[in-house]
Coordinates of C-alpha atoms and ligand atoms in Angstrom, one line a residue:
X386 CA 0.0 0.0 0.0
X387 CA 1.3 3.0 -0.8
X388 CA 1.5 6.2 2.0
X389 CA 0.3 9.1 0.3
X390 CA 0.5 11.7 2.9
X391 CA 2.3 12.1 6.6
X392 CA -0.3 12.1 8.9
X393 CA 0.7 14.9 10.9
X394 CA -0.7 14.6 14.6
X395 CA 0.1 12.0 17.2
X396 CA -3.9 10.8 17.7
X397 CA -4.3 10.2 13.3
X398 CA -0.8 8.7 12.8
X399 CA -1.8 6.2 15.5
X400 CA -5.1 5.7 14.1
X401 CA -3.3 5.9 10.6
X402 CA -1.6 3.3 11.8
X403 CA -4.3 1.0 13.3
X404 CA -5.6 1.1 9.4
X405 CA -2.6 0.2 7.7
X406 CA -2.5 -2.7 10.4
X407 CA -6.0 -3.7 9.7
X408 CA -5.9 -4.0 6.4
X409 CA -2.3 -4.8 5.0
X410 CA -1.2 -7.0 8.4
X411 CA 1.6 -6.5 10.9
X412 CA 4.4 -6.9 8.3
X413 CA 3.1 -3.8 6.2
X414 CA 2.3 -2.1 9.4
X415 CA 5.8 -2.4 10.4
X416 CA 7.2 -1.4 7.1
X417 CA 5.0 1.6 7.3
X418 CA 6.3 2.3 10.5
X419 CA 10.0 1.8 8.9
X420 CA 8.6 4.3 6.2
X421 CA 7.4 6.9 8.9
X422 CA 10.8 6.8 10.9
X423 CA 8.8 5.4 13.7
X424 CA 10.4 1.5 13.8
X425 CA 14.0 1.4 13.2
X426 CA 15.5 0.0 9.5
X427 CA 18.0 -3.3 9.7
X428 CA 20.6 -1.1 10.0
X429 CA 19.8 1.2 12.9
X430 CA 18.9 -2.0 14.7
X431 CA 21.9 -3.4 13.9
X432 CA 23.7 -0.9 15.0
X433 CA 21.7 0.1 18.3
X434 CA 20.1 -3.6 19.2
X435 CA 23.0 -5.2 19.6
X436 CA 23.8 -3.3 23.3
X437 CA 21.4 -2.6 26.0
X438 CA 22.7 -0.9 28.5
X439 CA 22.8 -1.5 32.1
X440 CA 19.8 -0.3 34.2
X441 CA 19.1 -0.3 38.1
X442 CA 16.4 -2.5 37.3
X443 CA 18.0 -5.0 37.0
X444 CA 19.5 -5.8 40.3
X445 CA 16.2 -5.7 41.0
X446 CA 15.1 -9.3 41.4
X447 CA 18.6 -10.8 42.2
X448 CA 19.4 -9.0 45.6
X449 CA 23.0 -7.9 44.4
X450 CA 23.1 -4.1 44.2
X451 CA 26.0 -1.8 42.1
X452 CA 29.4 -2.3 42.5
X453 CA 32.5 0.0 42.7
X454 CA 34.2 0.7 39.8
X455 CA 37.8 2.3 39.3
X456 CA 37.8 3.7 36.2
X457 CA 42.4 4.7 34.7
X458 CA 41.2 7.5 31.9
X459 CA 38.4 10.3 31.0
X460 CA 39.1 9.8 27.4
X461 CA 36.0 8.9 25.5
X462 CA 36.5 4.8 26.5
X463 CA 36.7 5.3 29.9
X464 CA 33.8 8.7 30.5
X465 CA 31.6 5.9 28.5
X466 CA 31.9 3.4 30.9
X467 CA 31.3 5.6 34.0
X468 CA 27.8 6.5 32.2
X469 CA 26.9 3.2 31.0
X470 CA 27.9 1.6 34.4
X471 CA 25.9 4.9 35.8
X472 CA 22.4 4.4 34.0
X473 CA 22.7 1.1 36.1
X474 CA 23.6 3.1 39.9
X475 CA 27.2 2.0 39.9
X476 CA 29.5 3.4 42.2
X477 CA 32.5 5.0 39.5
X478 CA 36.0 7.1 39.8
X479 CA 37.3 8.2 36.7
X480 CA 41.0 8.8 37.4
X481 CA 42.4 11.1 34.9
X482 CA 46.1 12.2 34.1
X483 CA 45.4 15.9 32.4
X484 CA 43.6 19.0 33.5
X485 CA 40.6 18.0 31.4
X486 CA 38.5 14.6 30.2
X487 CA 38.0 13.5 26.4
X488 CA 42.0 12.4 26.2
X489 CA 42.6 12.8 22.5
X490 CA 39.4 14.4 21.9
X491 CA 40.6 17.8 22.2
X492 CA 39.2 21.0 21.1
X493 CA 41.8 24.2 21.0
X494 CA 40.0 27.4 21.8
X495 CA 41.7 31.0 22.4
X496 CA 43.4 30.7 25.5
X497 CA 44.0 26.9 25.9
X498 CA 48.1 26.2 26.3
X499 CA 49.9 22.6 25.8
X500 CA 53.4 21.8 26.5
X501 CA 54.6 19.0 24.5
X502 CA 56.4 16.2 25.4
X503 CA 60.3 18.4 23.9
X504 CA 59.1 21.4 26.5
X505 CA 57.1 23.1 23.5
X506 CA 54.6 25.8 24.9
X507 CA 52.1 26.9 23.5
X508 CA 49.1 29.0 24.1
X509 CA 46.3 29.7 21.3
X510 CA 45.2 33.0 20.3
X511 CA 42.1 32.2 18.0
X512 CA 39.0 34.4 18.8
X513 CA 36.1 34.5 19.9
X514 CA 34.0 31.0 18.1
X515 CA 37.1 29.8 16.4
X516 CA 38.3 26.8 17.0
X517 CA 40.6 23.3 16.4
X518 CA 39.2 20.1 16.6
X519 CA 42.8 18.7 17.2
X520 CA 42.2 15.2 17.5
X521 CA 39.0 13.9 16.1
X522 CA 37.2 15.8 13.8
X523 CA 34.3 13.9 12.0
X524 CA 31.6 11.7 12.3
X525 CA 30.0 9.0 9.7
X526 CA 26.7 8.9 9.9
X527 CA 26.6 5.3 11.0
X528 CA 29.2 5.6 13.9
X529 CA 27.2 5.0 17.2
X530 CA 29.3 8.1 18.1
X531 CA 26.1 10.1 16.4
X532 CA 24.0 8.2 18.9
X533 CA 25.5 9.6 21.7
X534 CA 25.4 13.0 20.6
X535 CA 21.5 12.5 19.9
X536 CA 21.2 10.8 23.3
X537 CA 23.3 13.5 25.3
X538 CA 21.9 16.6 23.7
X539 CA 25.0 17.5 21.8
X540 CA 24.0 18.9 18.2
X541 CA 26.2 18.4 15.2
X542 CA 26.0 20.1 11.9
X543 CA 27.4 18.8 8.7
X544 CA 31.0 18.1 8.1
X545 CA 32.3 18.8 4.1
X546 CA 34.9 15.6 3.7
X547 CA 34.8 15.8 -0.1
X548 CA 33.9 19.0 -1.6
X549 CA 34.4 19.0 -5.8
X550 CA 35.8 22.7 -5.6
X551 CA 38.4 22.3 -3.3
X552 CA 41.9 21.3 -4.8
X553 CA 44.6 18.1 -5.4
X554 CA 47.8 19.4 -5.5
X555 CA 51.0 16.9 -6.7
X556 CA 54.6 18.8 -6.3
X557 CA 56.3 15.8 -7.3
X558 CA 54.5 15.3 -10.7
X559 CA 55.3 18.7 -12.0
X560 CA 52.0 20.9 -10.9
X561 CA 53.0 24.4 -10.7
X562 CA 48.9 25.2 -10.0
X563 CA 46.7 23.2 -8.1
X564 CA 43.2 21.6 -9.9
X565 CA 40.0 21.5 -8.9
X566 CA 38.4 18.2 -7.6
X567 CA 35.6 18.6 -10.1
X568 CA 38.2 19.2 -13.1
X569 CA 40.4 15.8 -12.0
X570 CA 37.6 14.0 -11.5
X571 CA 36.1 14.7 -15.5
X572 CA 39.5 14.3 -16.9
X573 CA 40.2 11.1 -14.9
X574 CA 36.9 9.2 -15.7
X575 CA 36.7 10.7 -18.9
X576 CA 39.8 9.1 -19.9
X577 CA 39.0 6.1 -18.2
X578 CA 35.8 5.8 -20.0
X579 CA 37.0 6.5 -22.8
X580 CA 39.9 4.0 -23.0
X581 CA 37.4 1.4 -21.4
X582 CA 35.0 1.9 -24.3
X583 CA 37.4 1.9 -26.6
X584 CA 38.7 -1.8 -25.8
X585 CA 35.6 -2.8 -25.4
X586 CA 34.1 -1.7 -28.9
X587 CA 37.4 -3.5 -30.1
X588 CA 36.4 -6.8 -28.6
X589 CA 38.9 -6.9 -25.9
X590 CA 35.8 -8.0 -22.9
X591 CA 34.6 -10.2 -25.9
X592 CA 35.1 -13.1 -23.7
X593 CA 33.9 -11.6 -20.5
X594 CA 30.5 -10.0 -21.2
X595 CA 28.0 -11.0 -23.9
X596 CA 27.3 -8.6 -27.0
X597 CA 23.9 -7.0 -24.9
X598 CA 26.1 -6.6 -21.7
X599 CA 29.0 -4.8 -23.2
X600 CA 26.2 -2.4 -25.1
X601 CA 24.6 -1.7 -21.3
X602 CA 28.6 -1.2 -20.8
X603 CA 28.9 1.5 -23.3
X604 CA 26.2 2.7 -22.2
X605 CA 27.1 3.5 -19.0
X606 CA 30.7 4.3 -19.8
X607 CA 29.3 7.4 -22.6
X608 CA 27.8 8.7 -19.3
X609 CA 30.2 8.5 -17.1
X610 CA 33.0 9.5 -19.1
X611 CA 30.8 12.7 -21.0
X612 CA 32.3 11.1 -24.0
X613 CA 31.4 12.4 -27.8
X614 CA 31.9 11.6 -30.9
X615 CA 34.1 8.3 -31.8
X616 CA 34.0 7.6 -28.0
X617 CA 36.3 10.2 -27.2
X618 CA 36.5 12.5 -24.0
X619 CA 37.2 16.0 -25.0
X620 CA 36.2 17.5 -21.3
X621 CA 33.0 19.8 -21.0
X622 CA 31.3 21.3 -18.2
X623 CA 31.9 19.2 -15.6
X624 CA 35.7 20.4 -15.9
X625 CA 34.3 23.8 -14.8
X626 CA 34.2 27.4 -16.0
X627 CA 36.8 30.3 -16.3
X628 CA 33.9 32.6 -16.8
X629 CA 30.5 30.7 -15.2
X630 CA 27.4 30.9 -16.8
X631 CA 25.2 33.7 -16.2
X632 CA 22.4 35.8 -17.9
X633 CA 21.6 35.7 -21.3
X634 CA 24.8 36.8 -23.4
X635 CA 27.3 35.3 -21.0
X636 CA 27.0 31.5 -22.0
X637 CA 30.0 31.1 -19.6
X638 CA 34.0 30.1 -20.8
X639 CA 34.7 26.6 -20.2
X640 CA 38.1 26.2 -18.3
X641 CA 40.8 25.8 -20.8
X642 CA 43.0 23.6 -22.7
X643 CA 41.9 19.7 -21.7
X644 CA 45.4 17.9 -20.6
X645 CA 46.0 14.7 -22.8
X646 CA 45.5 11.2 -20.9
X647 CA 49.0 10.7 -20.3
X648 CA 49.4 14.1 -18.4
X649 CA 46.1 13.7 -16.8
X650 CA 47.3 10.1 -15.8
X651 CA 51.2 11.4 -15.1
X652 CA 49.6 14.2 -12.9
X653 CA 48.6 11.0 -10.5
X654 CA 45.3 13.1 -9.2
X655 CA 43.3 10.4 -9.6
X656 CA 45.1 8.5 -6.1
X657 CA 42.8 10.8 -4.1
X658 CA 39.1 9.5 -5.7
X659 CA 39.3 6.5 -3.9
X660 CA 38.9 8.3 -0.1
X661 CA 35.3 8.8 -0.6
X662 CA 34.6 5.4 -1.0
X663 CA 35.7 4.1 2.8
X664 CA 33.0 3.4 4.7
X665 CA 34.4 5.2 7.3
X666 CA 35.2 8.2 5.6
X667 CA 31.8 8.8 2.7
X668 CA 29.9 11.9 2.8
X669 CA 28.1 12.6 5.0
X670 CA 29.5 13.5 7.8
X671 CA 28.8 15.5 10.9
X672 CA 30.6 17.4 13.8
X673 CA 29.2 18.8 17.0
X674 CA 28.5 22.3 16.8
X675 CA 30.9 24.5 18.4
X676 CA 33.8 21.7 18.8
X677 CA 34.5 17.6 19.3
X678 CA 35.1 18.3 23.1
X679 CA 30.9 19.3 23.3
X680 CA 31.0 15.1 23.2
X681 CA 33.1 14.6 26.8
X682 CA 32.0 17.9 27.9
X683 CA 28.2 16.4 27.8
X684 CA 29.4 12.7 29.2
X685 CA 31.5 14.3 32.1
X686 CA 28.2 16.8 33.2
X687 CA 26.0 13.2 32.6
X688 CA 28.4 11.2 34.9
X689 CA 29.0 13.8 37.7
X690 CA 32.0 16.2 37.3
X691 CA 32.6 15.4 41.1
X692 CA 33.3 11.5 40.1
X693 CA 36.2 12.3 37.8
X694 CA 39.3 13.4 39.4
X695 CA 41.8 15.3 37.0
X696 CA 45.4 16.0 37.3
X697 CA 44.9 11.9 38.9
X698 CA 48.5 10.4 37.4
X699 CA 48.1 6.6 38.2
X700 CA 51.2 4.8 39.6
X701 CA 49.9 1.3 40.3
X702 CA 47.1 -0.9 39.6
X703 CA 46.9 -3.9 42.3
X704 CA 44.8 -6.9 42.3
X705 CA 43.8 -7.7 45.5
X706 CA 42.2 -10.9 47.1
X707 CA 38.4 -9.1 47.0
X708 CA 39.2 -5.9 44.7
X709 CA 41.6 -3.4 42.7
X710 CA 43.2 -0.8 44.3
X711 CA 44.6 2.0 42.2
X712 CA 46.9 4.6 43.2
X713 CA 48.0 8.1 41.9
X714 CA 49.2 11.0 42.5
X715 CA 47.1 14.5 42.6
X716 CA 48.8 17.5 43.1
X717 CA 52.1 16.1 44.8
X718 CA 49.9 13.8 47.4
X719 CA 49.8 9.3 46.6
X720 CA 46.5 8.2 47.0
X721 CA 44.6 5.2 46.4
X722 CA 40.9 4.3 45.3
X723 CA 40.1 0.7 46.6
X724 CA 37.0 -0.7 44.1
X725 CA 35.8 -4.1 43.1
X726 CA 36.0 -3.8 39.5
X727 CA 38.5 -1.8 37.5
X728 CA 38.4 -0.6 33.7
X729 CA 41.6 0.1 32.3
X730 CA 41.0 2.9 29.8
X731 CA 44.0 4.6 28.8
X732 CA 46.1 4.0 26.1
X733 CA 48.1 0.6 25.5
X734 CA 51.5 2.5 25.6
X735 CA 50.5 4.0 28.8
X736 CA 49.3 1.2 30.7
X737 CA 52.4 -0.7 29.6
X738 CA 54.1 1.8 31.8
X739 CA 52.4 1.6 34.7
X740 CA 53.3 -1.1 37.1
X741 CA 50.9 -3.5 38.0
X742 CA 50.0 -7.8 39.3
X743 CA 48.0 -8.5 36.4
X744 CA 51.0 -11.1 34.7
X745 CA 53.3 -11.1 31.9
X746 CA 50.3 -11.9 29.8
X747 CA 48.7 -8.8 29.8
X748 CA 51.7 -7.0 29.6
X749 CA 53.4 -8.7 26.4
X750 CA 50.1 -7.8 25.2
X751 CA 49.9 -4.1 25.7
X752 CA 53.7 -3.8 24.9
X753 CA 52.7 -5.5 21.0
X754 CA 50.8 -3.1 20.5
X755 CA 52.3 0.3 18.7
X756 CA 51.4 4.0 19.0
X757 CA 51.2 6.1 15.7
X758 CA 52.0 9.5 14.9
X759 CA 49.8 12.3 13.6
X760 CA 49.7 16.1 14.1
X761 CA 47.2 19.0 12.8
X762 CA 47.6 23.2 12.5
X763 CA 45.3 25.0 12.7
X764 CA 46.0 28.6 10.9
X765 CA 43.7 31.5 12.0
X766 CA 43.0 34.4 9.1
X767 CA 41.9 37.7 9.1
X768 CA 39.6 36.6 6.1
X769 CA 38.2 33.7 4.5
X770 CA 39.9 34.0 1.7
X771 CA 39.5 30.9 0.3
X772 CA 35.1 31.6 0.5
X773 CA 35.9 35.0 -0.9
X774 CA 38.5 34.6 -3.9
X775 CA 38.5 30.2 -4.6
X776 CA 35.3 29.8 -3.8
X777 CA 35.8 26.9 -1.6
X778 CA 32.9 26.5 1.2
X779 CA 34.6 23.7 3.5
X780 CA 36.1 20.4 2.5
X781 CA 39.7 19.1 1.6
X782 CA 42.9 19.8 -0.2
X783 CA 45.0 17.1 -1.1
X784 CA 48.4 17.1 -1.3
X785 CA 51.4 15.0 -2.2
X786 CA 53.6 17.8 0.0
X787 CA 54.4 17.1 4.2
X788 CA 51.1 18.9 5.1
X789 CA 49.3 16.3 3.5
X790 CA 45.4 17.3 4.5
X791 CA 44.7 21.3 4.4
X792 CA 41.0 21.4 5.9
X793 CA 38.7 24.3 4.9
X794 CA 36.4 25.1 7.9
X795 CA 33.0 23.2 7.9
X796 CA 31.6 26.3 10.0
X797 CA 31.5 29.8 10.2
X798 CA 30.8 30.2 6.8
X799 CA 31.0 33.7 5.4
X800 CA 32.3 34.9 9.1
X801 CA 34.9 37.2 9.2
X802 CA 37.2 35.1 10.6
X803 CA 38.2 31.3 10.3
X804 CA 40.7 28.4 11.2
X805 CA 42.0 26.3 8.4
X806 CA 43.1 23.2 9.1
X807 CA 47.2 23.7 7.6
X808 CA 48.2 20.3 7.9
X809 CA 47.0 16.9 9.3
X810 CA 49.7 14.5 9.0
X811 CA 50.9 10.9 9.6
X812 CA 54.0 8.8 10.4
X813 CA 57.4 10.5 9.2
X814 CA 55.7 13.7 7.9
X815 CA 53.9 14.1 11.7
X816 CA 57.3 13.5 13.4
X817 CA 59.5 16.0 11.1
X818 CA 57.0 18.7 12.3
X819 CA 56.9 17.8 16.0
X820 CA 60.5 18.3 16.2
X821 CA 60.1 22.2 14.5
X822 CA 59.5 24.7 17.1
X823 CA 55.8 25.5 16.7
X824 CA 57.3 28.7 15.1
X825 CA 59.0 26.8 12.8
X826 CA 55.8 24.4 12.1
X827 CA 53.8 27.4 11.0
X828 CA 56.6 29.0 8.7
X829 CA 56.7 25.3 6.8
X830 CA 53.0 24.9 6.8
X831 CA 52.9 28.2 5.5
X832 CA 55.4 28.0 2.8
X833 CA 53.7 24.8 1.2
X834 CA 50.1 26.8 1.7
X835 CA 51.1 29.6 -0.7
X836 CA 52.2 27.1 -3.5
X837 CA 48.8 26.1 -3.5
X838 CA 46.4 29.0 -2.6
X839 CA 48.8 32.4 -2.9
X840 CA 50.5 35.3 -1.0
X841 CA 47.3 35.5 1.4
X842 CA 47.7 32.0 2.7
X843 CA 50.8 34.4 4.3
X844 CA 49.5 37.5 4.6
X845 CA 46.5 37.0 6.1
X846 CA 47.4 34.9 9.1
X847 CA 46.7 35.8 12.5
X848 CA 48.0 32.9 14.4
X849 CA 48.4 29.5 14.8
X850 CA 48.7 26.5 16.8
X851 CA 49.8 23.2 16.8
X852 CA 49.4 19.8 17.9
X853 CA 50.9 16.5 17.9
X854 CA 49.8 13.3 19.5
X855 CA 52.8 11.3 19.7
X856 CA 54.5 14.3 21.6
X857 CA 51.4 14.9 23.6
X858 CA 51.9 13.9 27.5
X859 CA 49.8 10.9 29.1
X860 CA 48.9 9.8 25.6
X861 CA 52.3 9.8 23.7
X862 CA 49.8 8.2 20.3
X863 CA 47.1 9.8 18.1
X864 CA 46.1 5.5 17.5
X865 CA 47.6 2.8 17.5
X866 CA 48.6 -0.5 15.3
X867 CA 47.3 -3.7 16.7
X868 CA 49.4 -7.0 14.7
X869 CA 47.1 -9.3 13.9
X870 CA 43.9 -7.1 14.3
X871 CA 41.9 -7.1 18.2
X872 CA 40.8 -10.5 18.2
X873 CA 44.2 -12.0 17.6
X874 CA 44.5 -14.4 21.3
X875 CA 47.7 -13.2 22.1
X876 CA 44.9 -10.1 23.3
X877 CA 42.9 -12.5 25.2
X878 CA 44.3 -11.1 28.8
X879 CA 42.8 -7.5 27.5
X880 CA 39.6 -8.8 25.7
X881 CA 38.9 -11.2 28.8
X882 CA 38.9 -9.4 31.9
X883 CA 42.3 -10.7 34.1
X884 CA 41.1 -11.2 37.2
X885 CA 38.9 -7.8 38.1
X886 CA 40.6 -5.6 35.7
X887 CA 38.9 -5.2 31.9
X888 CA 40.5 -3.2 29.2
X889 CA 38.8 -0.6 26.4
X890 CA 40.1 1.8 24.2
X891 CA 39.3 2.3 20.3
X892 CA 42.8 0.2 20.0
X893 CA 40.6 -2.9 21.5
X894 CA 38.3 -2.1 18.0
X895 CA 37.7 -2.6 14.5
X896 CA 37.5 1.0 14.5
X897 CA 40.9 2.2 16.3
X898 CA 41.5 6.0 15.3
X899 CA 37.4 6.5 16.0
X900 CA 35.6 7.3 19.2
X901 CA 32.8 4.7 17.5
X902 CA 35.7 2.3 18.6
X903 CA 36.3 3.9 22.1
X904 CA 32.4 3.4 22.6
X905 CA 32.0 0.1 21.6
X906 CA 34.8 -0.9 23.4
X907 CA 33.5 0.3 26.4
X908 CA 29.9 -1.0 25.7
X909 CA 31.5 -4.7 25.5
X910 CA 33.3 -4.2 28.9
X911 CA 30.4 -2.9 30.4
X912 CA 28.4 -5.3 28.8
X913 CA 31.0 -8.2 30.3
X914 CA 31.4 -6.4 34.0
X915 CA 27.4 -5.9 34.5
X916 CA 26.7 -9.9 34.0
X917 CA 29.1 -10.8 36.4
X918 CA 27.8 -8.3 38.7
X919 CA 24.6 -9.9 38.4
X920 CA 25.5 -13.6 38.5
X921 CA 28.1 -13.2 41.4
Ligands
LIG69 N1 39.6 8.8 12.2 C1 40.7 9.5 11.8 C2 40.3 10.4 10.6 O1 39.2 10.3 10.1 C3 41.9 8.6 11.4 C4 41.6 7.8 10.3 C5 41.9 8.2 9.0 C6 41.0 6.5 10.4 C7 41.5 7.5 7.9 C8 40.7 5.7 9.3 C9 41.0 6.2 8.1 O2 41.1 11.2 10.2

């Protein structure tokens, strides 16, 4: 049956409802609801189905109550086991090493200073609404990191990951200008249509599709490829305009010459297409409004900012006949928080460091596990530039030059002010920066900026700051590399709690480098500690 109109009122979309019921049966009620947005799709439930959280309800009828729970880290693994454990009435201590929660989820305002792990300080100048999302910086739309912004209150806003007018830019193969997305991509596929058809209409896929199959083929290659005449690609609109089209006697001037294939292929722009195609990484995406850190901000209000102790560097995590005790240091004083349960929820790198009873098992385990490198700028300007004079409303450079990623900002648009993103780095590229002064960051991130965008990607700036993860104290990783993926057994004394000690962290994921893997993490730990509590 086919749903004409919403129903628009909650008394006619249940009786609405009731009708579809009666006469197309549950199955095309349900699909109705489905329709409506009122049942969730396989996906959704999928995604949100397979975890129920914990709920003071359930102690209920077994006559156990909460337990204590020590939680080492108020990053995003270990503020979401406090509230999960907390929707249930447990008893939680988040012990955390810096002066604020969310661990690499860190948003730089005007006014926030770092000191990295070479004695680099640094204090950010941006104004008023402008910010860094230094660590992460966008959500897919399928992450249950979305779900938690929905369920805490935190609104997000679209994030541009792929935007056809920003630019590629490849040093090494000779560019001297950067090109448009939009202009690679029609010079790319047009080529590759055209070559594609070409074989094709000479019988070279003779053997792999029949004659009607290679004709849908060509069909769909003269499409895709804007080919003419002959099968040939000789560019078009979808390159773009020097002139754009406008009212009647401006027609528009298509960009110029079209490169042949071989420069086109020699220019090697066609690497980048492939990005949008992750799962993880396909438009769209989102962000919380005003910053990342609006995400631990919210969990550390829902969990009780008086169960979170900051500046709480742990020393020692003991296993004792009936509990864990944990002990740190807070402002100069050793202290200790004695709990039943404890959730280890820093960083594998850093728990390896931290002495502890829990066997060699647990830590050969955290010691095979390697951090990574990464580091961002973000470059403040007087203008938006890049809105006013390329035309570029958010999205991404990409670069074959040490900065790598330049990031236009997904908000503020038309402002008078805004924060590019100047680099975001990996690996070698990440570590060669760290090592710069953050003077000296800012002049190199600057100098491969104006080969790209021009003089005011100089003149324009106002400030900068930068961060790197691998340098960054109590975290010394922006992710991590797990051999043989999380499930490989030599994990099993992390993935299995050892004794009253359980481990998450997006590095415990399928998802490390996402807070959808710090989440889930700590969902299955929760998950995990909850039954026992309620079948001990
Ligand atoms: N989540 C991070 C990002 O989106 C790191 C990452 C990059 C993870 C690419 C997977 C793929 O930048």
């Amino acid at each position: 049956m086919a749903v004409q109109q919403r129903p628009e009122t909650g008394t006619s979309r249940r009786a609405f409802l009731r009708h579809v019921g009666v006469t197309g049966g549950a199955g095309a009620m349900f699909a109705t609801m489905g329709a409506l947005g009122l049942a969730p799709t396989a996906q959704a439930a999928s995604r949100e189905q397979a975890y129920s959280a914990p709920k003071s309800g359930d102690f209920t009828l077994t006559g156990r109550g909460a337990a204590k729970v020590v939680v080492v880290g108020g990053g995003i693994a270990g503020l979401a086991t406090a509230y999960e454990l907390g929707k249930a009435g447990y008893d939680c201590t988040v012990l955390e090493a810096r002066d604020r929660t969310g661990g690499r989820n860190f948003t730089v305002r005007g006014g926030d200073s770092t000191v990295d792990l070479y004695g680099n300080r640094q204090t950010a100048r941006f104004s008023q609404g402008q910010y860094l999302n230094a660590g992460p910086a966008r959500l897919p739309q399928w992450m249950v990191t979305l779900d938690y912004c929905r369920e805490l209150g935190v609104p997000v806003e679209v994030f541009t990951n792929t935007n056809a007018d920003a630019y590629l830019y490849n040093e090494s193969a000779g560019m001297t200008a950067p090109v448009r997305y939009r202009t690679a991509k029609a010079d790319v596929y047009g080529y590759v249509a055209e070559l594609l058809a070409k074989a094709t209409d000479k019988g070279a896929l003779d053997k792999e599709l029949t004659a009607s199959d290679q004709d849908r083929l060509m069909e769909f290659l003269k499409d895709f490829g804007d080919l003419g005449d002959k099968l040939t690609y000789k560019g078009g609109e979808r390159r773009g305009y020097t002139t754009v089209p406008a009212a009647t006697g401006t027609p528009g001037v298509l960009l110029g010459d079209v490169p042949s294939a071989s420069d086109v292929f020699a220019s090697g722009v066609g690497r980048y297409f492939s990005f949008e195609f992750g799962f993880d990484q396909a438009m769209l995406m989102f962000q919380p409004v005003g910053g990342m850190d609006q995400i631990p901000k919210a969990l550390t209000r829902a969990i009780g900012a008086h169960k979170v102790r900051t500046g709480a560097v742990v020393s020692r995590i003991t296993q004792t006949a009936g509990g864990v005790t944990v002990t740190y240091t807070q402002g100069g004083r050793t202290r200790a928080v004695e709990a039943d349960y404890c959730v280890g929820a820093l960083p594998p790198n850093m728990l390896a460091r931290i002495p502890h009873n829990l066997g060699s098992g647990v830590q050969s385990a955290l010691e095979a596990i390697t951090p990574q490198s990464a580091g961002k700028i973000g470059l403040e300007y007087r203008s938006r530039w890049w809105e006013l004079d390329h035309k570029i409303y958010g999205g991404i450079t990409e670069t074959d030059l040490d900065v790598t990623h330049i990031w236009h900002p997904s908000y503020g648009f038309h402002g008078e002010r805004g924060v590019l993103v100047g680099y975001y780095n990996y690996d070698t590229d990440a570590d060669a920066y760290a090592k710069l002064t953050p003077g000296e960051r800012e002049k190199r991130a600057v100098a491969a900026g104006v080969k790209i965008y021009g003089d005011k990607y100089r003149t324009e700036l106002a400030s900068s700051f930068s961060h790197h993860w691998r340098q960054t104290p109590h975290l010394e990783a922006a992710w991590h590399d797990t051999p043989g993926g999380p499930d490989d057994p030599r994990y099993k004394p992390l993935n299995e709690p050892t004794g009253r000690v359980y481990f998450a962290g997006d590095w415990l994921s399928y998802t490390d480098a996402w807070q959808h893997g710090a989440f889930t993490s700590a969902r299955r730990a929760v998950t995990k500690l909850h039954a026992r509590v309620l079948s001990a």
